[in-house]
CSV table of C-alpha atoms and ligand atoms in Angstrom, one decimal:
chain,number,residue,atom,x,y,z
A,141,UNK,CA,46.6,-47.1,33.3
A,142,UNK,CA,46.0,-44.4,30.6
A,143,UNK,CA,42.5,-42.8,31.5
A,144,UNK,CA,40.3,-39.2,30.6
A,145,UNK,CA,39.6,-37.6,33.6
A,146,UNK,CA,36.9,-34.9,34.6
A,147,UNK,CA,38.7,-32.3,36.0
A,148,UNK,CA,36.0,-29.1,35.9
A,149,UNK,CA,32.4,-29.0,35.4
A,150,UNK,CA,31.7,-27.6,31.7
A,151,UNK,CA,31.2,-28.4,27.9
A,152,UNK,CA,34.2,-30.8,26.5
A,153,UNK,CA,37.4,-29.0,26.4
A,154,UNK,CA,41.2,-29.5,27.2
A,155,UNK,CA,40.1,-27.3,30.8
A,156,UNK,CA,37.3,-29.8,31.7
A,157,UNK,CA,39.3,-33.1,30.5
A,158,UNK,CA,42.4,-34.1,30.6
A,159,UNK,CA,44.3,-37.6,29.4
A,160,UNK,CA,46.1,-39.2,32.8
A,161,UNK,CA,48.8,-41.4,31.8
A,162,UNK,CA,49.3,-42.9,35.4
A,163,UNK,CA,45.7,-43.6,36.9
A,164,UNK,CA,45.7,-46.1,39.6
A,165,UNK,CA,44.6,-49.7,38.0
A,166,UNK,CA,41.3,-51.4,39.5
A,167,UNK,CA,42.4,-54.1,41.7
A,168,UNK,CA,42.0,-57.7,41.4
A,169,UNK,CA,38.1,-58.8,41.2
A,170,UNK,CA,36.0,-59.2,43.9
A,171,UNK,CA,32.5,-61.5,44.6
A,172,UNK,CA,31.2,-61.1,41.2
A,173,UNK,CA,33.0,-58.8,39.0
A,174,UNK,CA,34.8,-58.7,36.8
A,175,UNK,CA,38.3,-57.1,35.3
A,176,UNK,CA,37.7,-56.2,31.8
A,177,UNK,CA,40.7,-54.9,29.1
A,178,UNK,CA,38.6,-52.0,27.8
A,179,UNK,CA,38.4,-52.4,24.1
A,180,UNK,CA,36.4,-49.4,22.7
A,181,UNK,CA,34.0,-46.7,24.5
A,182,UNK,CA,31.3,-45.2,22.7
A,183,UNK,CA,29.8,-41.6,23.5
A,184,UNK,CA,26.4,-40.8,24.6
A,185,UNK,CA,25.0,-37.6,25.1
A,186,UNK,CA,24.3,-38.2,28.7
A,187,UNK,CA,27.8,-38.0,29.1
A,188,UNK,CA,28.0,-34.3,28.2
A,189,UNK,CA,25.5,-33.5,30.6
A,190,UNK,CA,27.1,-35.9,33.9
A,191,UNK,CA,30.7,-34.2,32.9
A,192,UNK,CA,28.4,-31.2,33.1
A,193,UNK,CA,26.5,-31.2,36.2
A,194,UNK,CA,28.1,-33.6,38.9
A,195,UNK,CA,30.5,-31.5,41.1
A,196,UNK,CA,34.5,-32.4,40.6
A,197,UNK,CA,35.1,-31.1,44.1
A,198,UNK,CA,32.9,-34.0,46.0
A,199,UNK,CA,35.9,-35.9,47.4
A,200,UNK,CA,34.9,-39.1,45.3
A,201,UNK,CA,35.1,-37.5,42.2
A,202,UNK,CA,38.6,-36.4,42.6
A,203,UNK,CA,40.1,-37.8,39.0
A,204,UNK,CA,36.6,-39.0,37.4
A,205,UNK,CA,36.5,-41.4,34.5
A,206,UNK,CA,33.9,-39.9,31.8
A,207,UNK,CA,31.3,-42.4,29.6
A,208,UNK,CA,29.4,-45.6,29.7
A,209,UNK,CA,29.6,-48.2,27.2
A,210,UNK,CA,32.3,-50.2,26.6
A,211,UNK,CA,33.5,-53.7,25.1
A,212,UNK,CA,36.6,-55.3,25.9
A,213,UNK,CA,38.2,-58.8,26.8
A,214,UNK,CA,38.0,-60.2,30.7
A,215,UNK,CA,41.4,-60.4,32.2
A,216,UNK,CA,40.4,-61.4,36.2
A,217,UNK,CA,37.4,-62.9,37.3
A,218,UNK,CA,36.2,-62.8,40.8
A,219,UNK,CA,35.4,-66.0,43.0
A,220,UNK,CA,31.7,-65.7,42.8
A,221,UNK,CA,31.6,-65.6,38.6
A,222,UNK,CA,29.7,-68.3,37.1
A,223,UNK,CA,29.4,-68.9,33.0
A,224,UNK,CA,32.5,-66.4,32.0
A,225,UNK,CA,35.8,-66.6,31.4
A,226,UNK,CA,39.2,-64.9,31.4
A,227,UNK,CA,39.6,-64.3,27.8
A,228,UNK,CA,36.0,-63.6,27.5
A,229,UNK,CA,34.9,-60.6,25.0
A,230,UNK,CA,32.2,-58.9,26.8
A,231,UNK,CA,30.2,-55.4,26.5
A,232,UNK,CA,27.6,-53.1,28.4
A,233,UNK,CA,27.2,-50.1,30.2
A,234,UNK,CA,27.4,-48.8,33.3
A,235,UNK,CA,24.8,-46.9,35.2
A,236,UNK,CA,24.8,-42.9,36.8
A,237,UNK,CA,25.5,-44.2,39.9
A,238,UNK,CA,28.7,-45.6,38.9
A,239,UNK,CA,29.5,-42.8,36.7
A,240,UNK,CA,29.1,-40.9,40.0
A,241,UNK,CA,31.5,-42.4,42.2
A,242,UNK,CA,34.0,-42.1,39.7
A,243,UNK,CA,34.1,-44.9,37.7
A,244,UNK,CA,33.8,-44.7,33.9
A,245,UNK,CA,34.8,-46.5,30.6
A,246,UNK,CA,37.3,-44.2,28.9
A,247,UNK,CA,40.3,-45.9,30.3
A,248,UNK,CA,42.3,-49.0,29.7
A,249,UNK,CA,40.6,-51.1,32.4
A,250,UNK,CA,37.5,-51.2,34.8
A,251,UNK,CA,35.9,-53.5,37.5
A,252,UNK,CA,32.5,-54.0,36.6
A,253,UNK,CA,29.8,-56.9,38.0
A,254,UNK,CA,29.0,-59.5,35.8
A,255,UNK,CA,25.5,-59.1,35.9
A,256,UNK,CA,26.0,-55.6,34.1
A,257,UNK,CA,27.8,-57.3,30.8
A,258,UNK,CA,26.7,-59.9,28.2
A,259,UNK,CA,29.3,-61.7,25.9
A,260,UNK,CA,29.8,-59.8,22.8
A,261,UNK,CA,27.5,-61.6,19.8
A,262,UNK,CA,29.7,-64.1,17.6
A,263,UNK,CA,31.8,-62.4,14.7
A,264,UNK,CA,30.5,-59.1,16.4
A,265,UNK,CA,33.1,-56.5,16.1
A,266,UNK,CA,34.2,-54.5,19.5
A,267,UNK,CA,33.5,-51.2,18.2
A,268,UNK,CA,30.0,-52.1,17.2
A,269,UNK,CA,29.6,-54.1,20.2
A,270,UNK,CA,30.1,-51.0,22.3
A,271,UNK,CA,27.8,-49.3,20.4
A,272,UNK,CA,25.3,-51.6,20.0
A,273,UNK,CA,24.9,-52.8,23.5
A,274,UNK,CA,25.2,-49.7,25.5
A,275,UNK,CA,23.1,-47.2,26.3
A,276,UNK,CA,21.9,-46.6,22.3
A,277,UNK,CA,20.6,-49.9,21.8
A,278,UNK,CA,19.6,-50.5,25.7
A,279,UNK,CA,17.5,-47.6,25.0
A,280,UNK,CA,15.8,-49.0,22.3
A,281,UNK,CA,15.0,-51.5,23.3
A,282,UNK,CA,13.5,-50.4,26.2
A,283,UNK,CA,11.6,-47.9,23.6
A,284,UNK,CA,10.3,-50.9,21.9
A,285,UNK,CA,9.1,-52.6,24.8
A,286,UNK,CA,7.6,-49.5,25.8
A,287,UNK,CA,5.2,-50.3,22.8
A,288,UNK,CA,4.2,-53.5,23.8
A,289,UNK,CA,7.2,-55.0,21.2
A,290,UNK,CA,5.5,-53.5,18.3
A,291,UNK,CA,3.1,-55.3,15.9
A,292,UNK,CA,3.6,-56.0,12.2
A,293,UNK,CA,1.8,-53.4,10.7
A,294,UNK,CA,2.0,-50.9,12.6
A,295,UNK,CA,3.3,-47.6,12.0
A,296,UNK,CA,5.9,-45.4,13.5
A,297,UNK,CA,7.2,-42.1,13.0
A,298,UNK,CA,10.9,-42.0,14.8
A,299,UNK,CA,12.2,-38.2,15.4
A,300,UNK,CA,16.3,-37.9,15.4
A,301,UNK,CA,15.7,-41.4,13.7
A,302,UNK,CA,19.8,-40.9,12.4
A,303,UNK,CA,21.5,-40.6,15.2
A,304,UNK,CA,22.8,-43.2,18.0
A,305,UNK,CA,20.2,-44.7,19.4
A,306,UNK,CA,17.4,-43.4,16.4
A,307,UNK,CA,19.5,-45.6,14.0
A,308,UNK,CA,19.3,-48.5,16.0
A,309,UNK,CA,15.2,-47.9,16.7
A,310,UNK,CA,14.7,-47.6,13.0
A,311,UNK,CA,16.3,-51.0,12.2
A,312,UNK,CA,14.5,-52.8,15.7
A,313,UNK,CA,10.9,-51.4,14.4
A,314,UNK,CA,11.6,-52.5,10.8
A,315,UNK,CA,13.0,-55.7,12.1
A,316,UNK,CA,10.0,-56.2,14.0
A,317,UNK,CA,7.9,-56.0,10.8
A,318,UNK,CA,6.6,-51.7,11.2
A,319,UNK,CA,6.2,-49.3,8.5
A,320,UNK,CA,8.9,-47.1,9.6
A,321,UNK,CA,8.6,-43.0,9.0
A,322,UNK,CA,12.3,-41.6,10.1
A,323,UNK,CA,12.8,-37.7,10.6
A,324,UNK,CA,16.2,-36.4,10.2
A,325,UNK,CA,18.1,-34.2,8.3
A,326,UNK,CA,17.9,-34.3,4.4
A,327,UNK,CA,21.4,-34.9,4.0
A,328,UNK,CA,20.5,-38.4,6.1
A,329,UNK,CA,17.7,-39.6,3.8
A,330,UNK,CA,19.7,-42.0,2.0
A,331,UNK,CA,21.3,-43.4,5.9
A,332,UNK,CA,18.5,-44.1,6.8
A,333,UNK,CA,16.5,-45.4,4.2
A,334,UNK,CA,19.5,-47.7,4.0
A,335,UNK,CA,18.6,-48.8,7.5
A,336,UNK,CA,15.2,-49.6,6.7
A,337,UNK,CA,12.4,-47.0,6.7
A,338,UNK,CA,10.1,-46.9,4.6
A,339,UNK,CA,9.9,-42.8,4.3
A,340,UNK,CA,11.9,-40.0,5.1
A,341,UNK,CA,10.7,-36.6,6.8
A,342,UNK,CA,13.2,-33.8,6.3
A,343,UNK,CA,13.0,-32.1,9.6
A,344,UNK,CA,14.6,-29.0,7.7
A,345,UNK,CA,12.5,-29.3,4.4
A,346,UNK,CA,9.7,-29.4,6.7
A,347,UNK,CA,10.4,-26.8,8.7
A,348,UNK,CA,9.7,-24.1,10.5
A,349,UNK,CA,6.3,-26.3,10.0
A,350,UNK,CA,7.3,-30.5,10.6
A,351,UNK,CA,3.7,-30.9,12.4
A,352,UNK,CA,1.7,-28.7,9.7
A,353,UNK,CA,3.9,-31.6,7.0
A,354,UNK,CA,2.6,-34.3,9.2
A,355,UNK,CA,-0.7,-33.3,9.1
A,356,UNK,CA,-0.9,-33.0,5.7
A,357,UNK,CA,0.8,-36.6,5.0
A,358,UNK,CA,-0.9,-38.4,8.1
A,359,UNK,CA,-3.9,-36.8,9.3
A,360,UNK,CA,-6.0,-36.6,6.1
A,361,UNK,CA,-6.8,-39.5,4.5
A,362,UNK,CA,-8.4,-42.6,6.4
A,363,UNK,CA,-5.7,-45.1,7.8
A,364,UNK,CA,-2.7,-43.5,7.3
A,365,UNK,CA,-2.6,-41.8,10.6
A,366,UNK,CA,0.6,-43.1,13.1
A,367,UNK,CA,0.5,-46.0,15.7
A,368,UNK,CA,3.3,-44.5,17.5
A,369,UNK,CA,5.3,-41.6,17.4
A,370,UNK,CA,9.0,-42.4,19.1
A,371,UNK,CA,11.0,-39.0,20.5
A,372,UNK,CA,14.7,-38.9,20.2
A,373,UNK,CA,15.6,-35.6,19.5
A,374,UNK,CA,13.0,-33.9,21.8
A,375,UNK,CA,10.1,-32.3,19.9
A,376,UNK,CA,7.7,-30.6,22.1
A,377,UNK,CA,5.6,-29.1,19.7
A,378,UNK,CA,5.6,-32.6,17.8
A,379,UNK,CA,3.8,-34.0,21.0
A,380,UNK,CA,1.6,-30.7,21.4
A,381,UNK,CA,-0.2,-31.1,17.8
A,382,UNK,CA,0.3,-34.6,17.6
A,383,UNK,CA,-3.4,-35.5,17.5
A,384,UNK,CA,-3.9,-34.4,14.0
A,385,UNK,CA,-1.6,-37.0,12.8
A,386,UNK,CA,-1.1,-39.8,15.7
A,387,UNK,CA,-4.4,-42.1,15.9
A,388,UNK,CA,-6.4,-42.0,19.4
A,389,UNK,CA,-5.0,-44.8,21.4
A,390,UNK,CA,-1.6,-44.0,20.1
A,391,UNK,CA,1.0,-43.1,22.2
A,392,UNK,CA,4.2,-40.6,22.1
A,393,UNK,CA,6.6,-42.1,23.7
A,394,UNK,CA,9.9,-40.0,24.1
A,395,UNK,CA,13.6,-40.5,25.5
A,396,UNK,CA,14.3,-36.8,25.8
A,397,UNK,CA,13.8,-34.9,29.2
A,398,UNK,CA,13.5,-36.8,33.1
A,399,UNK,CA,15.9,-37.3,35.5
A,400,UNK,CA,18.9,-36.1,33.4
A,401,UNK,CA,17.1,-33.3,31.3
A,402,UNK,CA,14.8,-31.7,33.5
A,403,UNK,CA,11.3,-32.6,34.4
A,404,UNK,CA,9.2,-30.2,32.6
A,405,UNK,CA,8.2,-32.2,29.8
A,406,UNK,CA,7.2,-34.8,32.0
A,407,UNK,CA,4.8,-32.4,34.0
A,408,UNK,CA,4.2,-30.8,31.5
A,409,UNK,CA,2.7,-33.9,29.3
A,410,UNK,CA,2.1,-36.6,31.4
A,411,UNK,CA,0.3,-35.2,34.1
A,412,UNK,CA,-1.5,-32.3,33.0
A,413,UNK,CA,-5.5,-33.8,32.2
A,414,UNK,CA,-6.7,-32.9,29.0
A,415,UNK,CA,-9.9,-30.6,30.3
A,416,UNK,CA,-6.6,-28.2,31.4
A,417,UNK,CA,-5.3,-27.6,28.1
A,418,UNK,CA,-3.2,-31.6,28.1
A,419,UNK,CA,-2.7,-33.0,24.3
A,420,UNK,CA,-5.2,-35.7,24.3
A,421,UNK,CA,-3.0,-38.6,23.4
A,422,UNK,CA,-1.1,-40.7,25.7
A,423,UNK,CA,3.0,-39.7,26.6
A,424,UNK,CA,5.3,-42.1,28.1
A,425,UNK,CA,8.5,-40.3,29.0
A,426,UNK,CA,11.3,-43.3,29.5
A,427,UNK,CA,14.4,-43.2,31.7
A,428,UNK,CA,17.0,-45.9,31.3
A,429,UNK,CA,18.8,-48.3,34.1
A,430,UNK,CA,21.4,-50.2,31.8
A,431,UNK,CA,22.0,-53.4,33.3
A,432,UNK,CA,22.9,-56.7,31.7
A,433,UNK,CA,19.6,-58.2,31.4
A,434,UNK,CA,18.7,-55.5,29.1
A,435,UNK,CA,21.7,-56.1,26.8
A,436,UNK,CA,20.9,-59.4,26.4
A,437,UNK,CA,17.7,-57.9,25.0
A,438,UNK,CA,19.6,-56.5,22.1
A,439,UNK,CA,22.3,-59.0,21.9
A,440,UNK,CA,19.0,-61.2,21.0
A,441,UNK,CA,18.2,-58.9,18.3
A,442,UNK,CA,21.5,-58.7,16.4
A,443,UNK,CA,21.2,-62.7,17.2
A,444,UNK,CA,17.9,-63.1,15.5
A,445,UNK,CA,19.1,-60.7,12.9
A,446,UNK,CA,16.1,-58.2,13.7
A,447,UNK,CA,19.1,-55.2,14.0
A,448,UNK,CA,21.8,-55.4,11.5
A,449,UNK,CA,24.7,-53.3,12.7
A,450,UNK,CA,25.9,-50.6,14.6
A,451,UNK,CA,26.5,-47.5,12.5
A,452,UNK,CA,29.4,-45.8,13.2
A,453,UNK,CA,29.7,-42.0,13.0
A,454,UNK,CA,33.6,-42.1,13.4
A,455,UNK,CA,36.1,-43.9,15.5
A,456,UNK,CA,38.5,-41.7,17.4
A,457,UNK,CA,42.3,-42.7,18.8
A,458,UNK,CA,41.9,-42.1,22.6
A,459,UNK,CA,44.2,-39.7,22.5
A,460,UNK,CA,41.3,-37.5,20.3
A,461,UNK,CA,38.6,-38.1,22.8
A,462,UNK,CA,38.0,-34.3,22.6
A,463,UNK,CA,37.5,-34.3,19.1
A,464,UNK,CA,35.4,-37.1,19.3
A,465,UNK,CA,33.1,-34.9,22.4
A,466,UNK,CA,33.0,-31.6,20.1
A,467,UNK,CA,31.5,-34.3,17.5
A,468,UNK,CA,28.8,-35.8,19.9
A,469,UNK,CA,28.1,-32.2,21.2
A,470,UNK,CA,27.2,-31.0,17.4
A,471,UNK,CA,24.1,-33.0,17.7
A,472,UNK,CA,24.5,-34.0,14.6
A,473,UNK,CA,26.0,-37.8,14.7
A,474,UNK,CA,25.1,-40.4,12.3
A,475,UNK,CA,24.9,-43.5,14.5
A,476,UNK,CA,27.5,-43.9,17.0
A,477,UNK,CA,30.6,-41.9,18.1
A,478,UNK,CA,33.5,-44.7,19.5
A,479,UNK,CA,37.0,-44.3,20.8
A,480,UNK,CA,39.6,-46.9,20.5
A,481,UNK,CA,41.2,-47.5,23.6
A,482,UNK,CA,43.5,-51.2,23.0
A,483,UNK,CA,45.8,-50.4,20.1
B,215,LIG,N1,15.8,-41.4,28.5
B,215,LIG,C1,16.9,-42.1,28.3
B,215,LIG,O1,17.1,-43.1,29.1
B,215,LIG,C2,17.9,-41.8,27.2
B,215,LIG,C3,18.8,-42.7,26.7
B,215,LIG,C4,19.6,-42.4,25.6
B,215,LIG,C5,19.5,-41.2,25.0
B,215,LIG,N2,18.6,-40.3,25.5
B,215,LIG,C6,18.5,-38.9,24.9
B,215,LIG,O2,17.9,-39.1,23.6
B,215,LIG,C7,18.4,-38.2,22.7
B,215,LIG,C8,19.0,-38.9,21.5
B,215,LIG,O3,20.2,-39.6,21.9
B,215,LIG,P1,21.2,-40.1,20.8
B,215,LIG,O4,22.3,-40.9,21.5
B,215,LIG,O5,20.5,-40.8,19.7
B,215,LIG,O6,21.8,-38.7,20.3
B,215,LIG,P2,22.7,-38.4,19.0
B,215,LIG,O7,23.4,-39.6,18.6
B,215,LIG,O8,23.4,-37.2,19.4
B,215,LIG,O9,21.6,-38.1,17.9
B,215,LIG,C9,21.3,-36.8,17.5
B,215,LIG,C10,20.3,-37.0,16.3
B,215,LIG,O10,19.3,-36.0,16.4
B,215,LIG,C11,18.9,-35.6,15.1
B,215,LIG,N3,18.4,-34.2,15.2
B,215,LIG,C12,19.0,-33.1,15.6
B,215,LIG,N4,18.2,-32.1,15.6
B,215,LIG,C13,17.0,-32.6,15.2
B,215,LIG,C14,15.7,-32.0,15.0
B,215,LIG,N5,15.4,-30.7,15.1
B,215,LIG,N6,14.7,-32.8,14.6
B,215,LIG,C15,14.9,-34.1,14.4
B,215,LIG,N7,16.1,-34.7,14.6
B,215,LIG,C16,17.1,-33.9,15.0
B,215,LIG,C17,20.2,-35.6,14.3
B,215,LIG,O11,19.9,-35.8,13.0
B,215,LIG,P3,20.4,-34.9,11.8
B,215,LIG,O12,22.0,-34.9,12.0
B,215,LIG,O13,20.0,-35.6,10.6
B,215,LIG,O14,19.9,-33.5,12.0
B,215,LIG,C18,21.0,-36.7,15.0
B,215,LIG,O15,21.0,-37.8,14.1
B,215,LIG,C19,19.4,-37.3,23.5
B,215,LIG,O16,18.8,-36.2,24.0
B,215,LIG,C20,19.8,-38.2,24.7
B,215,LIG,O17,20.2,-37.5,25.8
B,215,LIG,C21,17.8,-40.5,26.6
């Protein structure tokens, strides 16, 4: 099968990736997996870092497949799958573990377990299935849970809120009946208002003082200060001098740092006590495990109609996977990068 492999640690480039034509096939299922035709990938950022950090030379990373999420038809089932079927369009992601050993989603076919995949929602297109119920919207949904499922009312300032899994958090805390606050660019304003917030912080408007803009909007008059303040694009200083516009008893609940970033911020926030110099206002720092059961959280969602669709940054041939990583590496995406991979 045709499949990118990781051939040298680095940032994305023809020397650190290169386009097999001839890597060996997954064999026939076993137990409970299953054989899936890989319809589309989509890019997450974690994938830059793993093509980054985890050595090429450990003998079961010879020829790697990069990336996580994926949607695609079942073609084999193995003798110990219950309630799917050959034909089946499924979608997921896989976890670091697998990523580690080698096995990854941009190719033409992988063996995953079926308790890793959900069926892809009716009249659900693959691209925005692959989007949708990978890693972005496993993320925020565990984000949302995070927050006790969020109450009507309540309000939520998302950072980074236009990019893959900020545009799926803004729509989820909308859905779930929030005021929604989204910072992002100004050239984003009208994406994501069209998503759902109710107000748009221009991070660069803002700038070089976004928490001194907060304070003035937030932290003056009575009531308007924030539930919840979601992190997706890794402000430490928005945690720092968050209490003059996030309420006590609110929490700051961020995706960026932990086991793939570093664990400063987490020392750094979580466990240093207030009477030490610590920002008095709770942090949660989350770290996902995809897995199917969380999927199904978000396939609920589009079900229910809480989450709309998947935006899509762009959709790359797999032949331009590298384009599509010099895209995802700008930090700059507007919902999510995918890559066609069934023509
Ligand atoms: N902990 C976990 O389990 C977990 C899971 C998934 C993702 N993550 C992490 O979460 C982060 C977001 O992931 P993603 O997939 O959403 O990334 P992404 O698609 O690359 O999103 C990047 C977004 O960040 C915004 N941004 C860039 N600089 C900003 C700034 N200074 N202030 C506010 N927003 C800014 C961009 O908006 P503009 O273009 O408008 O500037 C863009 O929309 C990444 O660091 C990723 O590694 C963690």
């Amino acid at each position: 099968m045709k499949a990118w492999l990781v051939t040298a640690n680095g940032p994305p480039s023809s020397k650190t990736l290169s386009l097999s034509p001839s890597h060996p096939t997954p064999p026939p299922p076993r137990s409970s997996n299953l054989l899936v035709r890989i319809s589309h990938a989509a890019l997450n950022p974690v994938d830059l870092h793993l093509i980054n950090v985890l050595p090429t030379w450990l003998p079961f990373r010879q020829n790697a497949v990069p990336c996580m999420d994926f949607s695609g038809t079942v073609i084999a089932t193995g003798p110990a799958v219950k309630g799917v079927e050959v034909g089946d369009a499924v979608c997921g992601a896989l976890g670091v573990g697998q990523i580690a050993f080698g096995t990854g989603t941009l190719c033409e076919y992988i063996s995953v377990p079926q308790g890793q995949v959900v069926k892809v929602p009716e009249g659900m297109e693959m691209r925005q299935a692959a989007g949708m119920m990978g890693i972005a919207g496993q993320t925020a949904a565990l984000v949302i849970q995070a927050a006790g499922g969020l109450k009507p009312g309540e309000k939520v300032l998302i950072n980074g809120a236009s990019g893959g899994v900020g545009s799926i958090l803004v729509q989820a805390a909308k859905g779930r009946g929030a005021r929604v606050v989204a910072v992002c660019s100004g050239g984003n304003r009208g994406f994501v208002m069209g998503l759902g917030a109710d107000e748009h912080v221009d991070y660069g408007t803002a700038e070089p003082d976004l928490e001194g803009f907060l304070e003035g909007r937030f932290g003056k008059e009575e009531g308007e200060t924030l539930d919840w303040i979601f992190d997706c694009a890794g402000g430490q200083r928005l945690y720092d001098e968050c209490p003059k516009y996030l309420k006590e008893g609110g929490r700051f609940v961020s995706i960026v740092g932990g086991r793939t970033q570093g664990i400063v911020p987490f020392v750094r926030n979580k466990l240093r006590p207030v009477m030490l110099g610590g920002t008095p206002r709770g942090y949660d720092l989350l770290g996902l495990a995809p897995s199917g059961r969380m999927a199904e959280e978000v396939k609920e969602w589009v079900e229910e109609g809480v989450v709309k669709d998947t935006p899509i940054d762009s959709e790359h041939k797999m032949e331009d996977a590298l384009e599509a990583f010099e895209k995802l590496a700008s930090k700059h995406a507007k919902g999510k990068i995918v890559i066609r991979i069934a023509e």
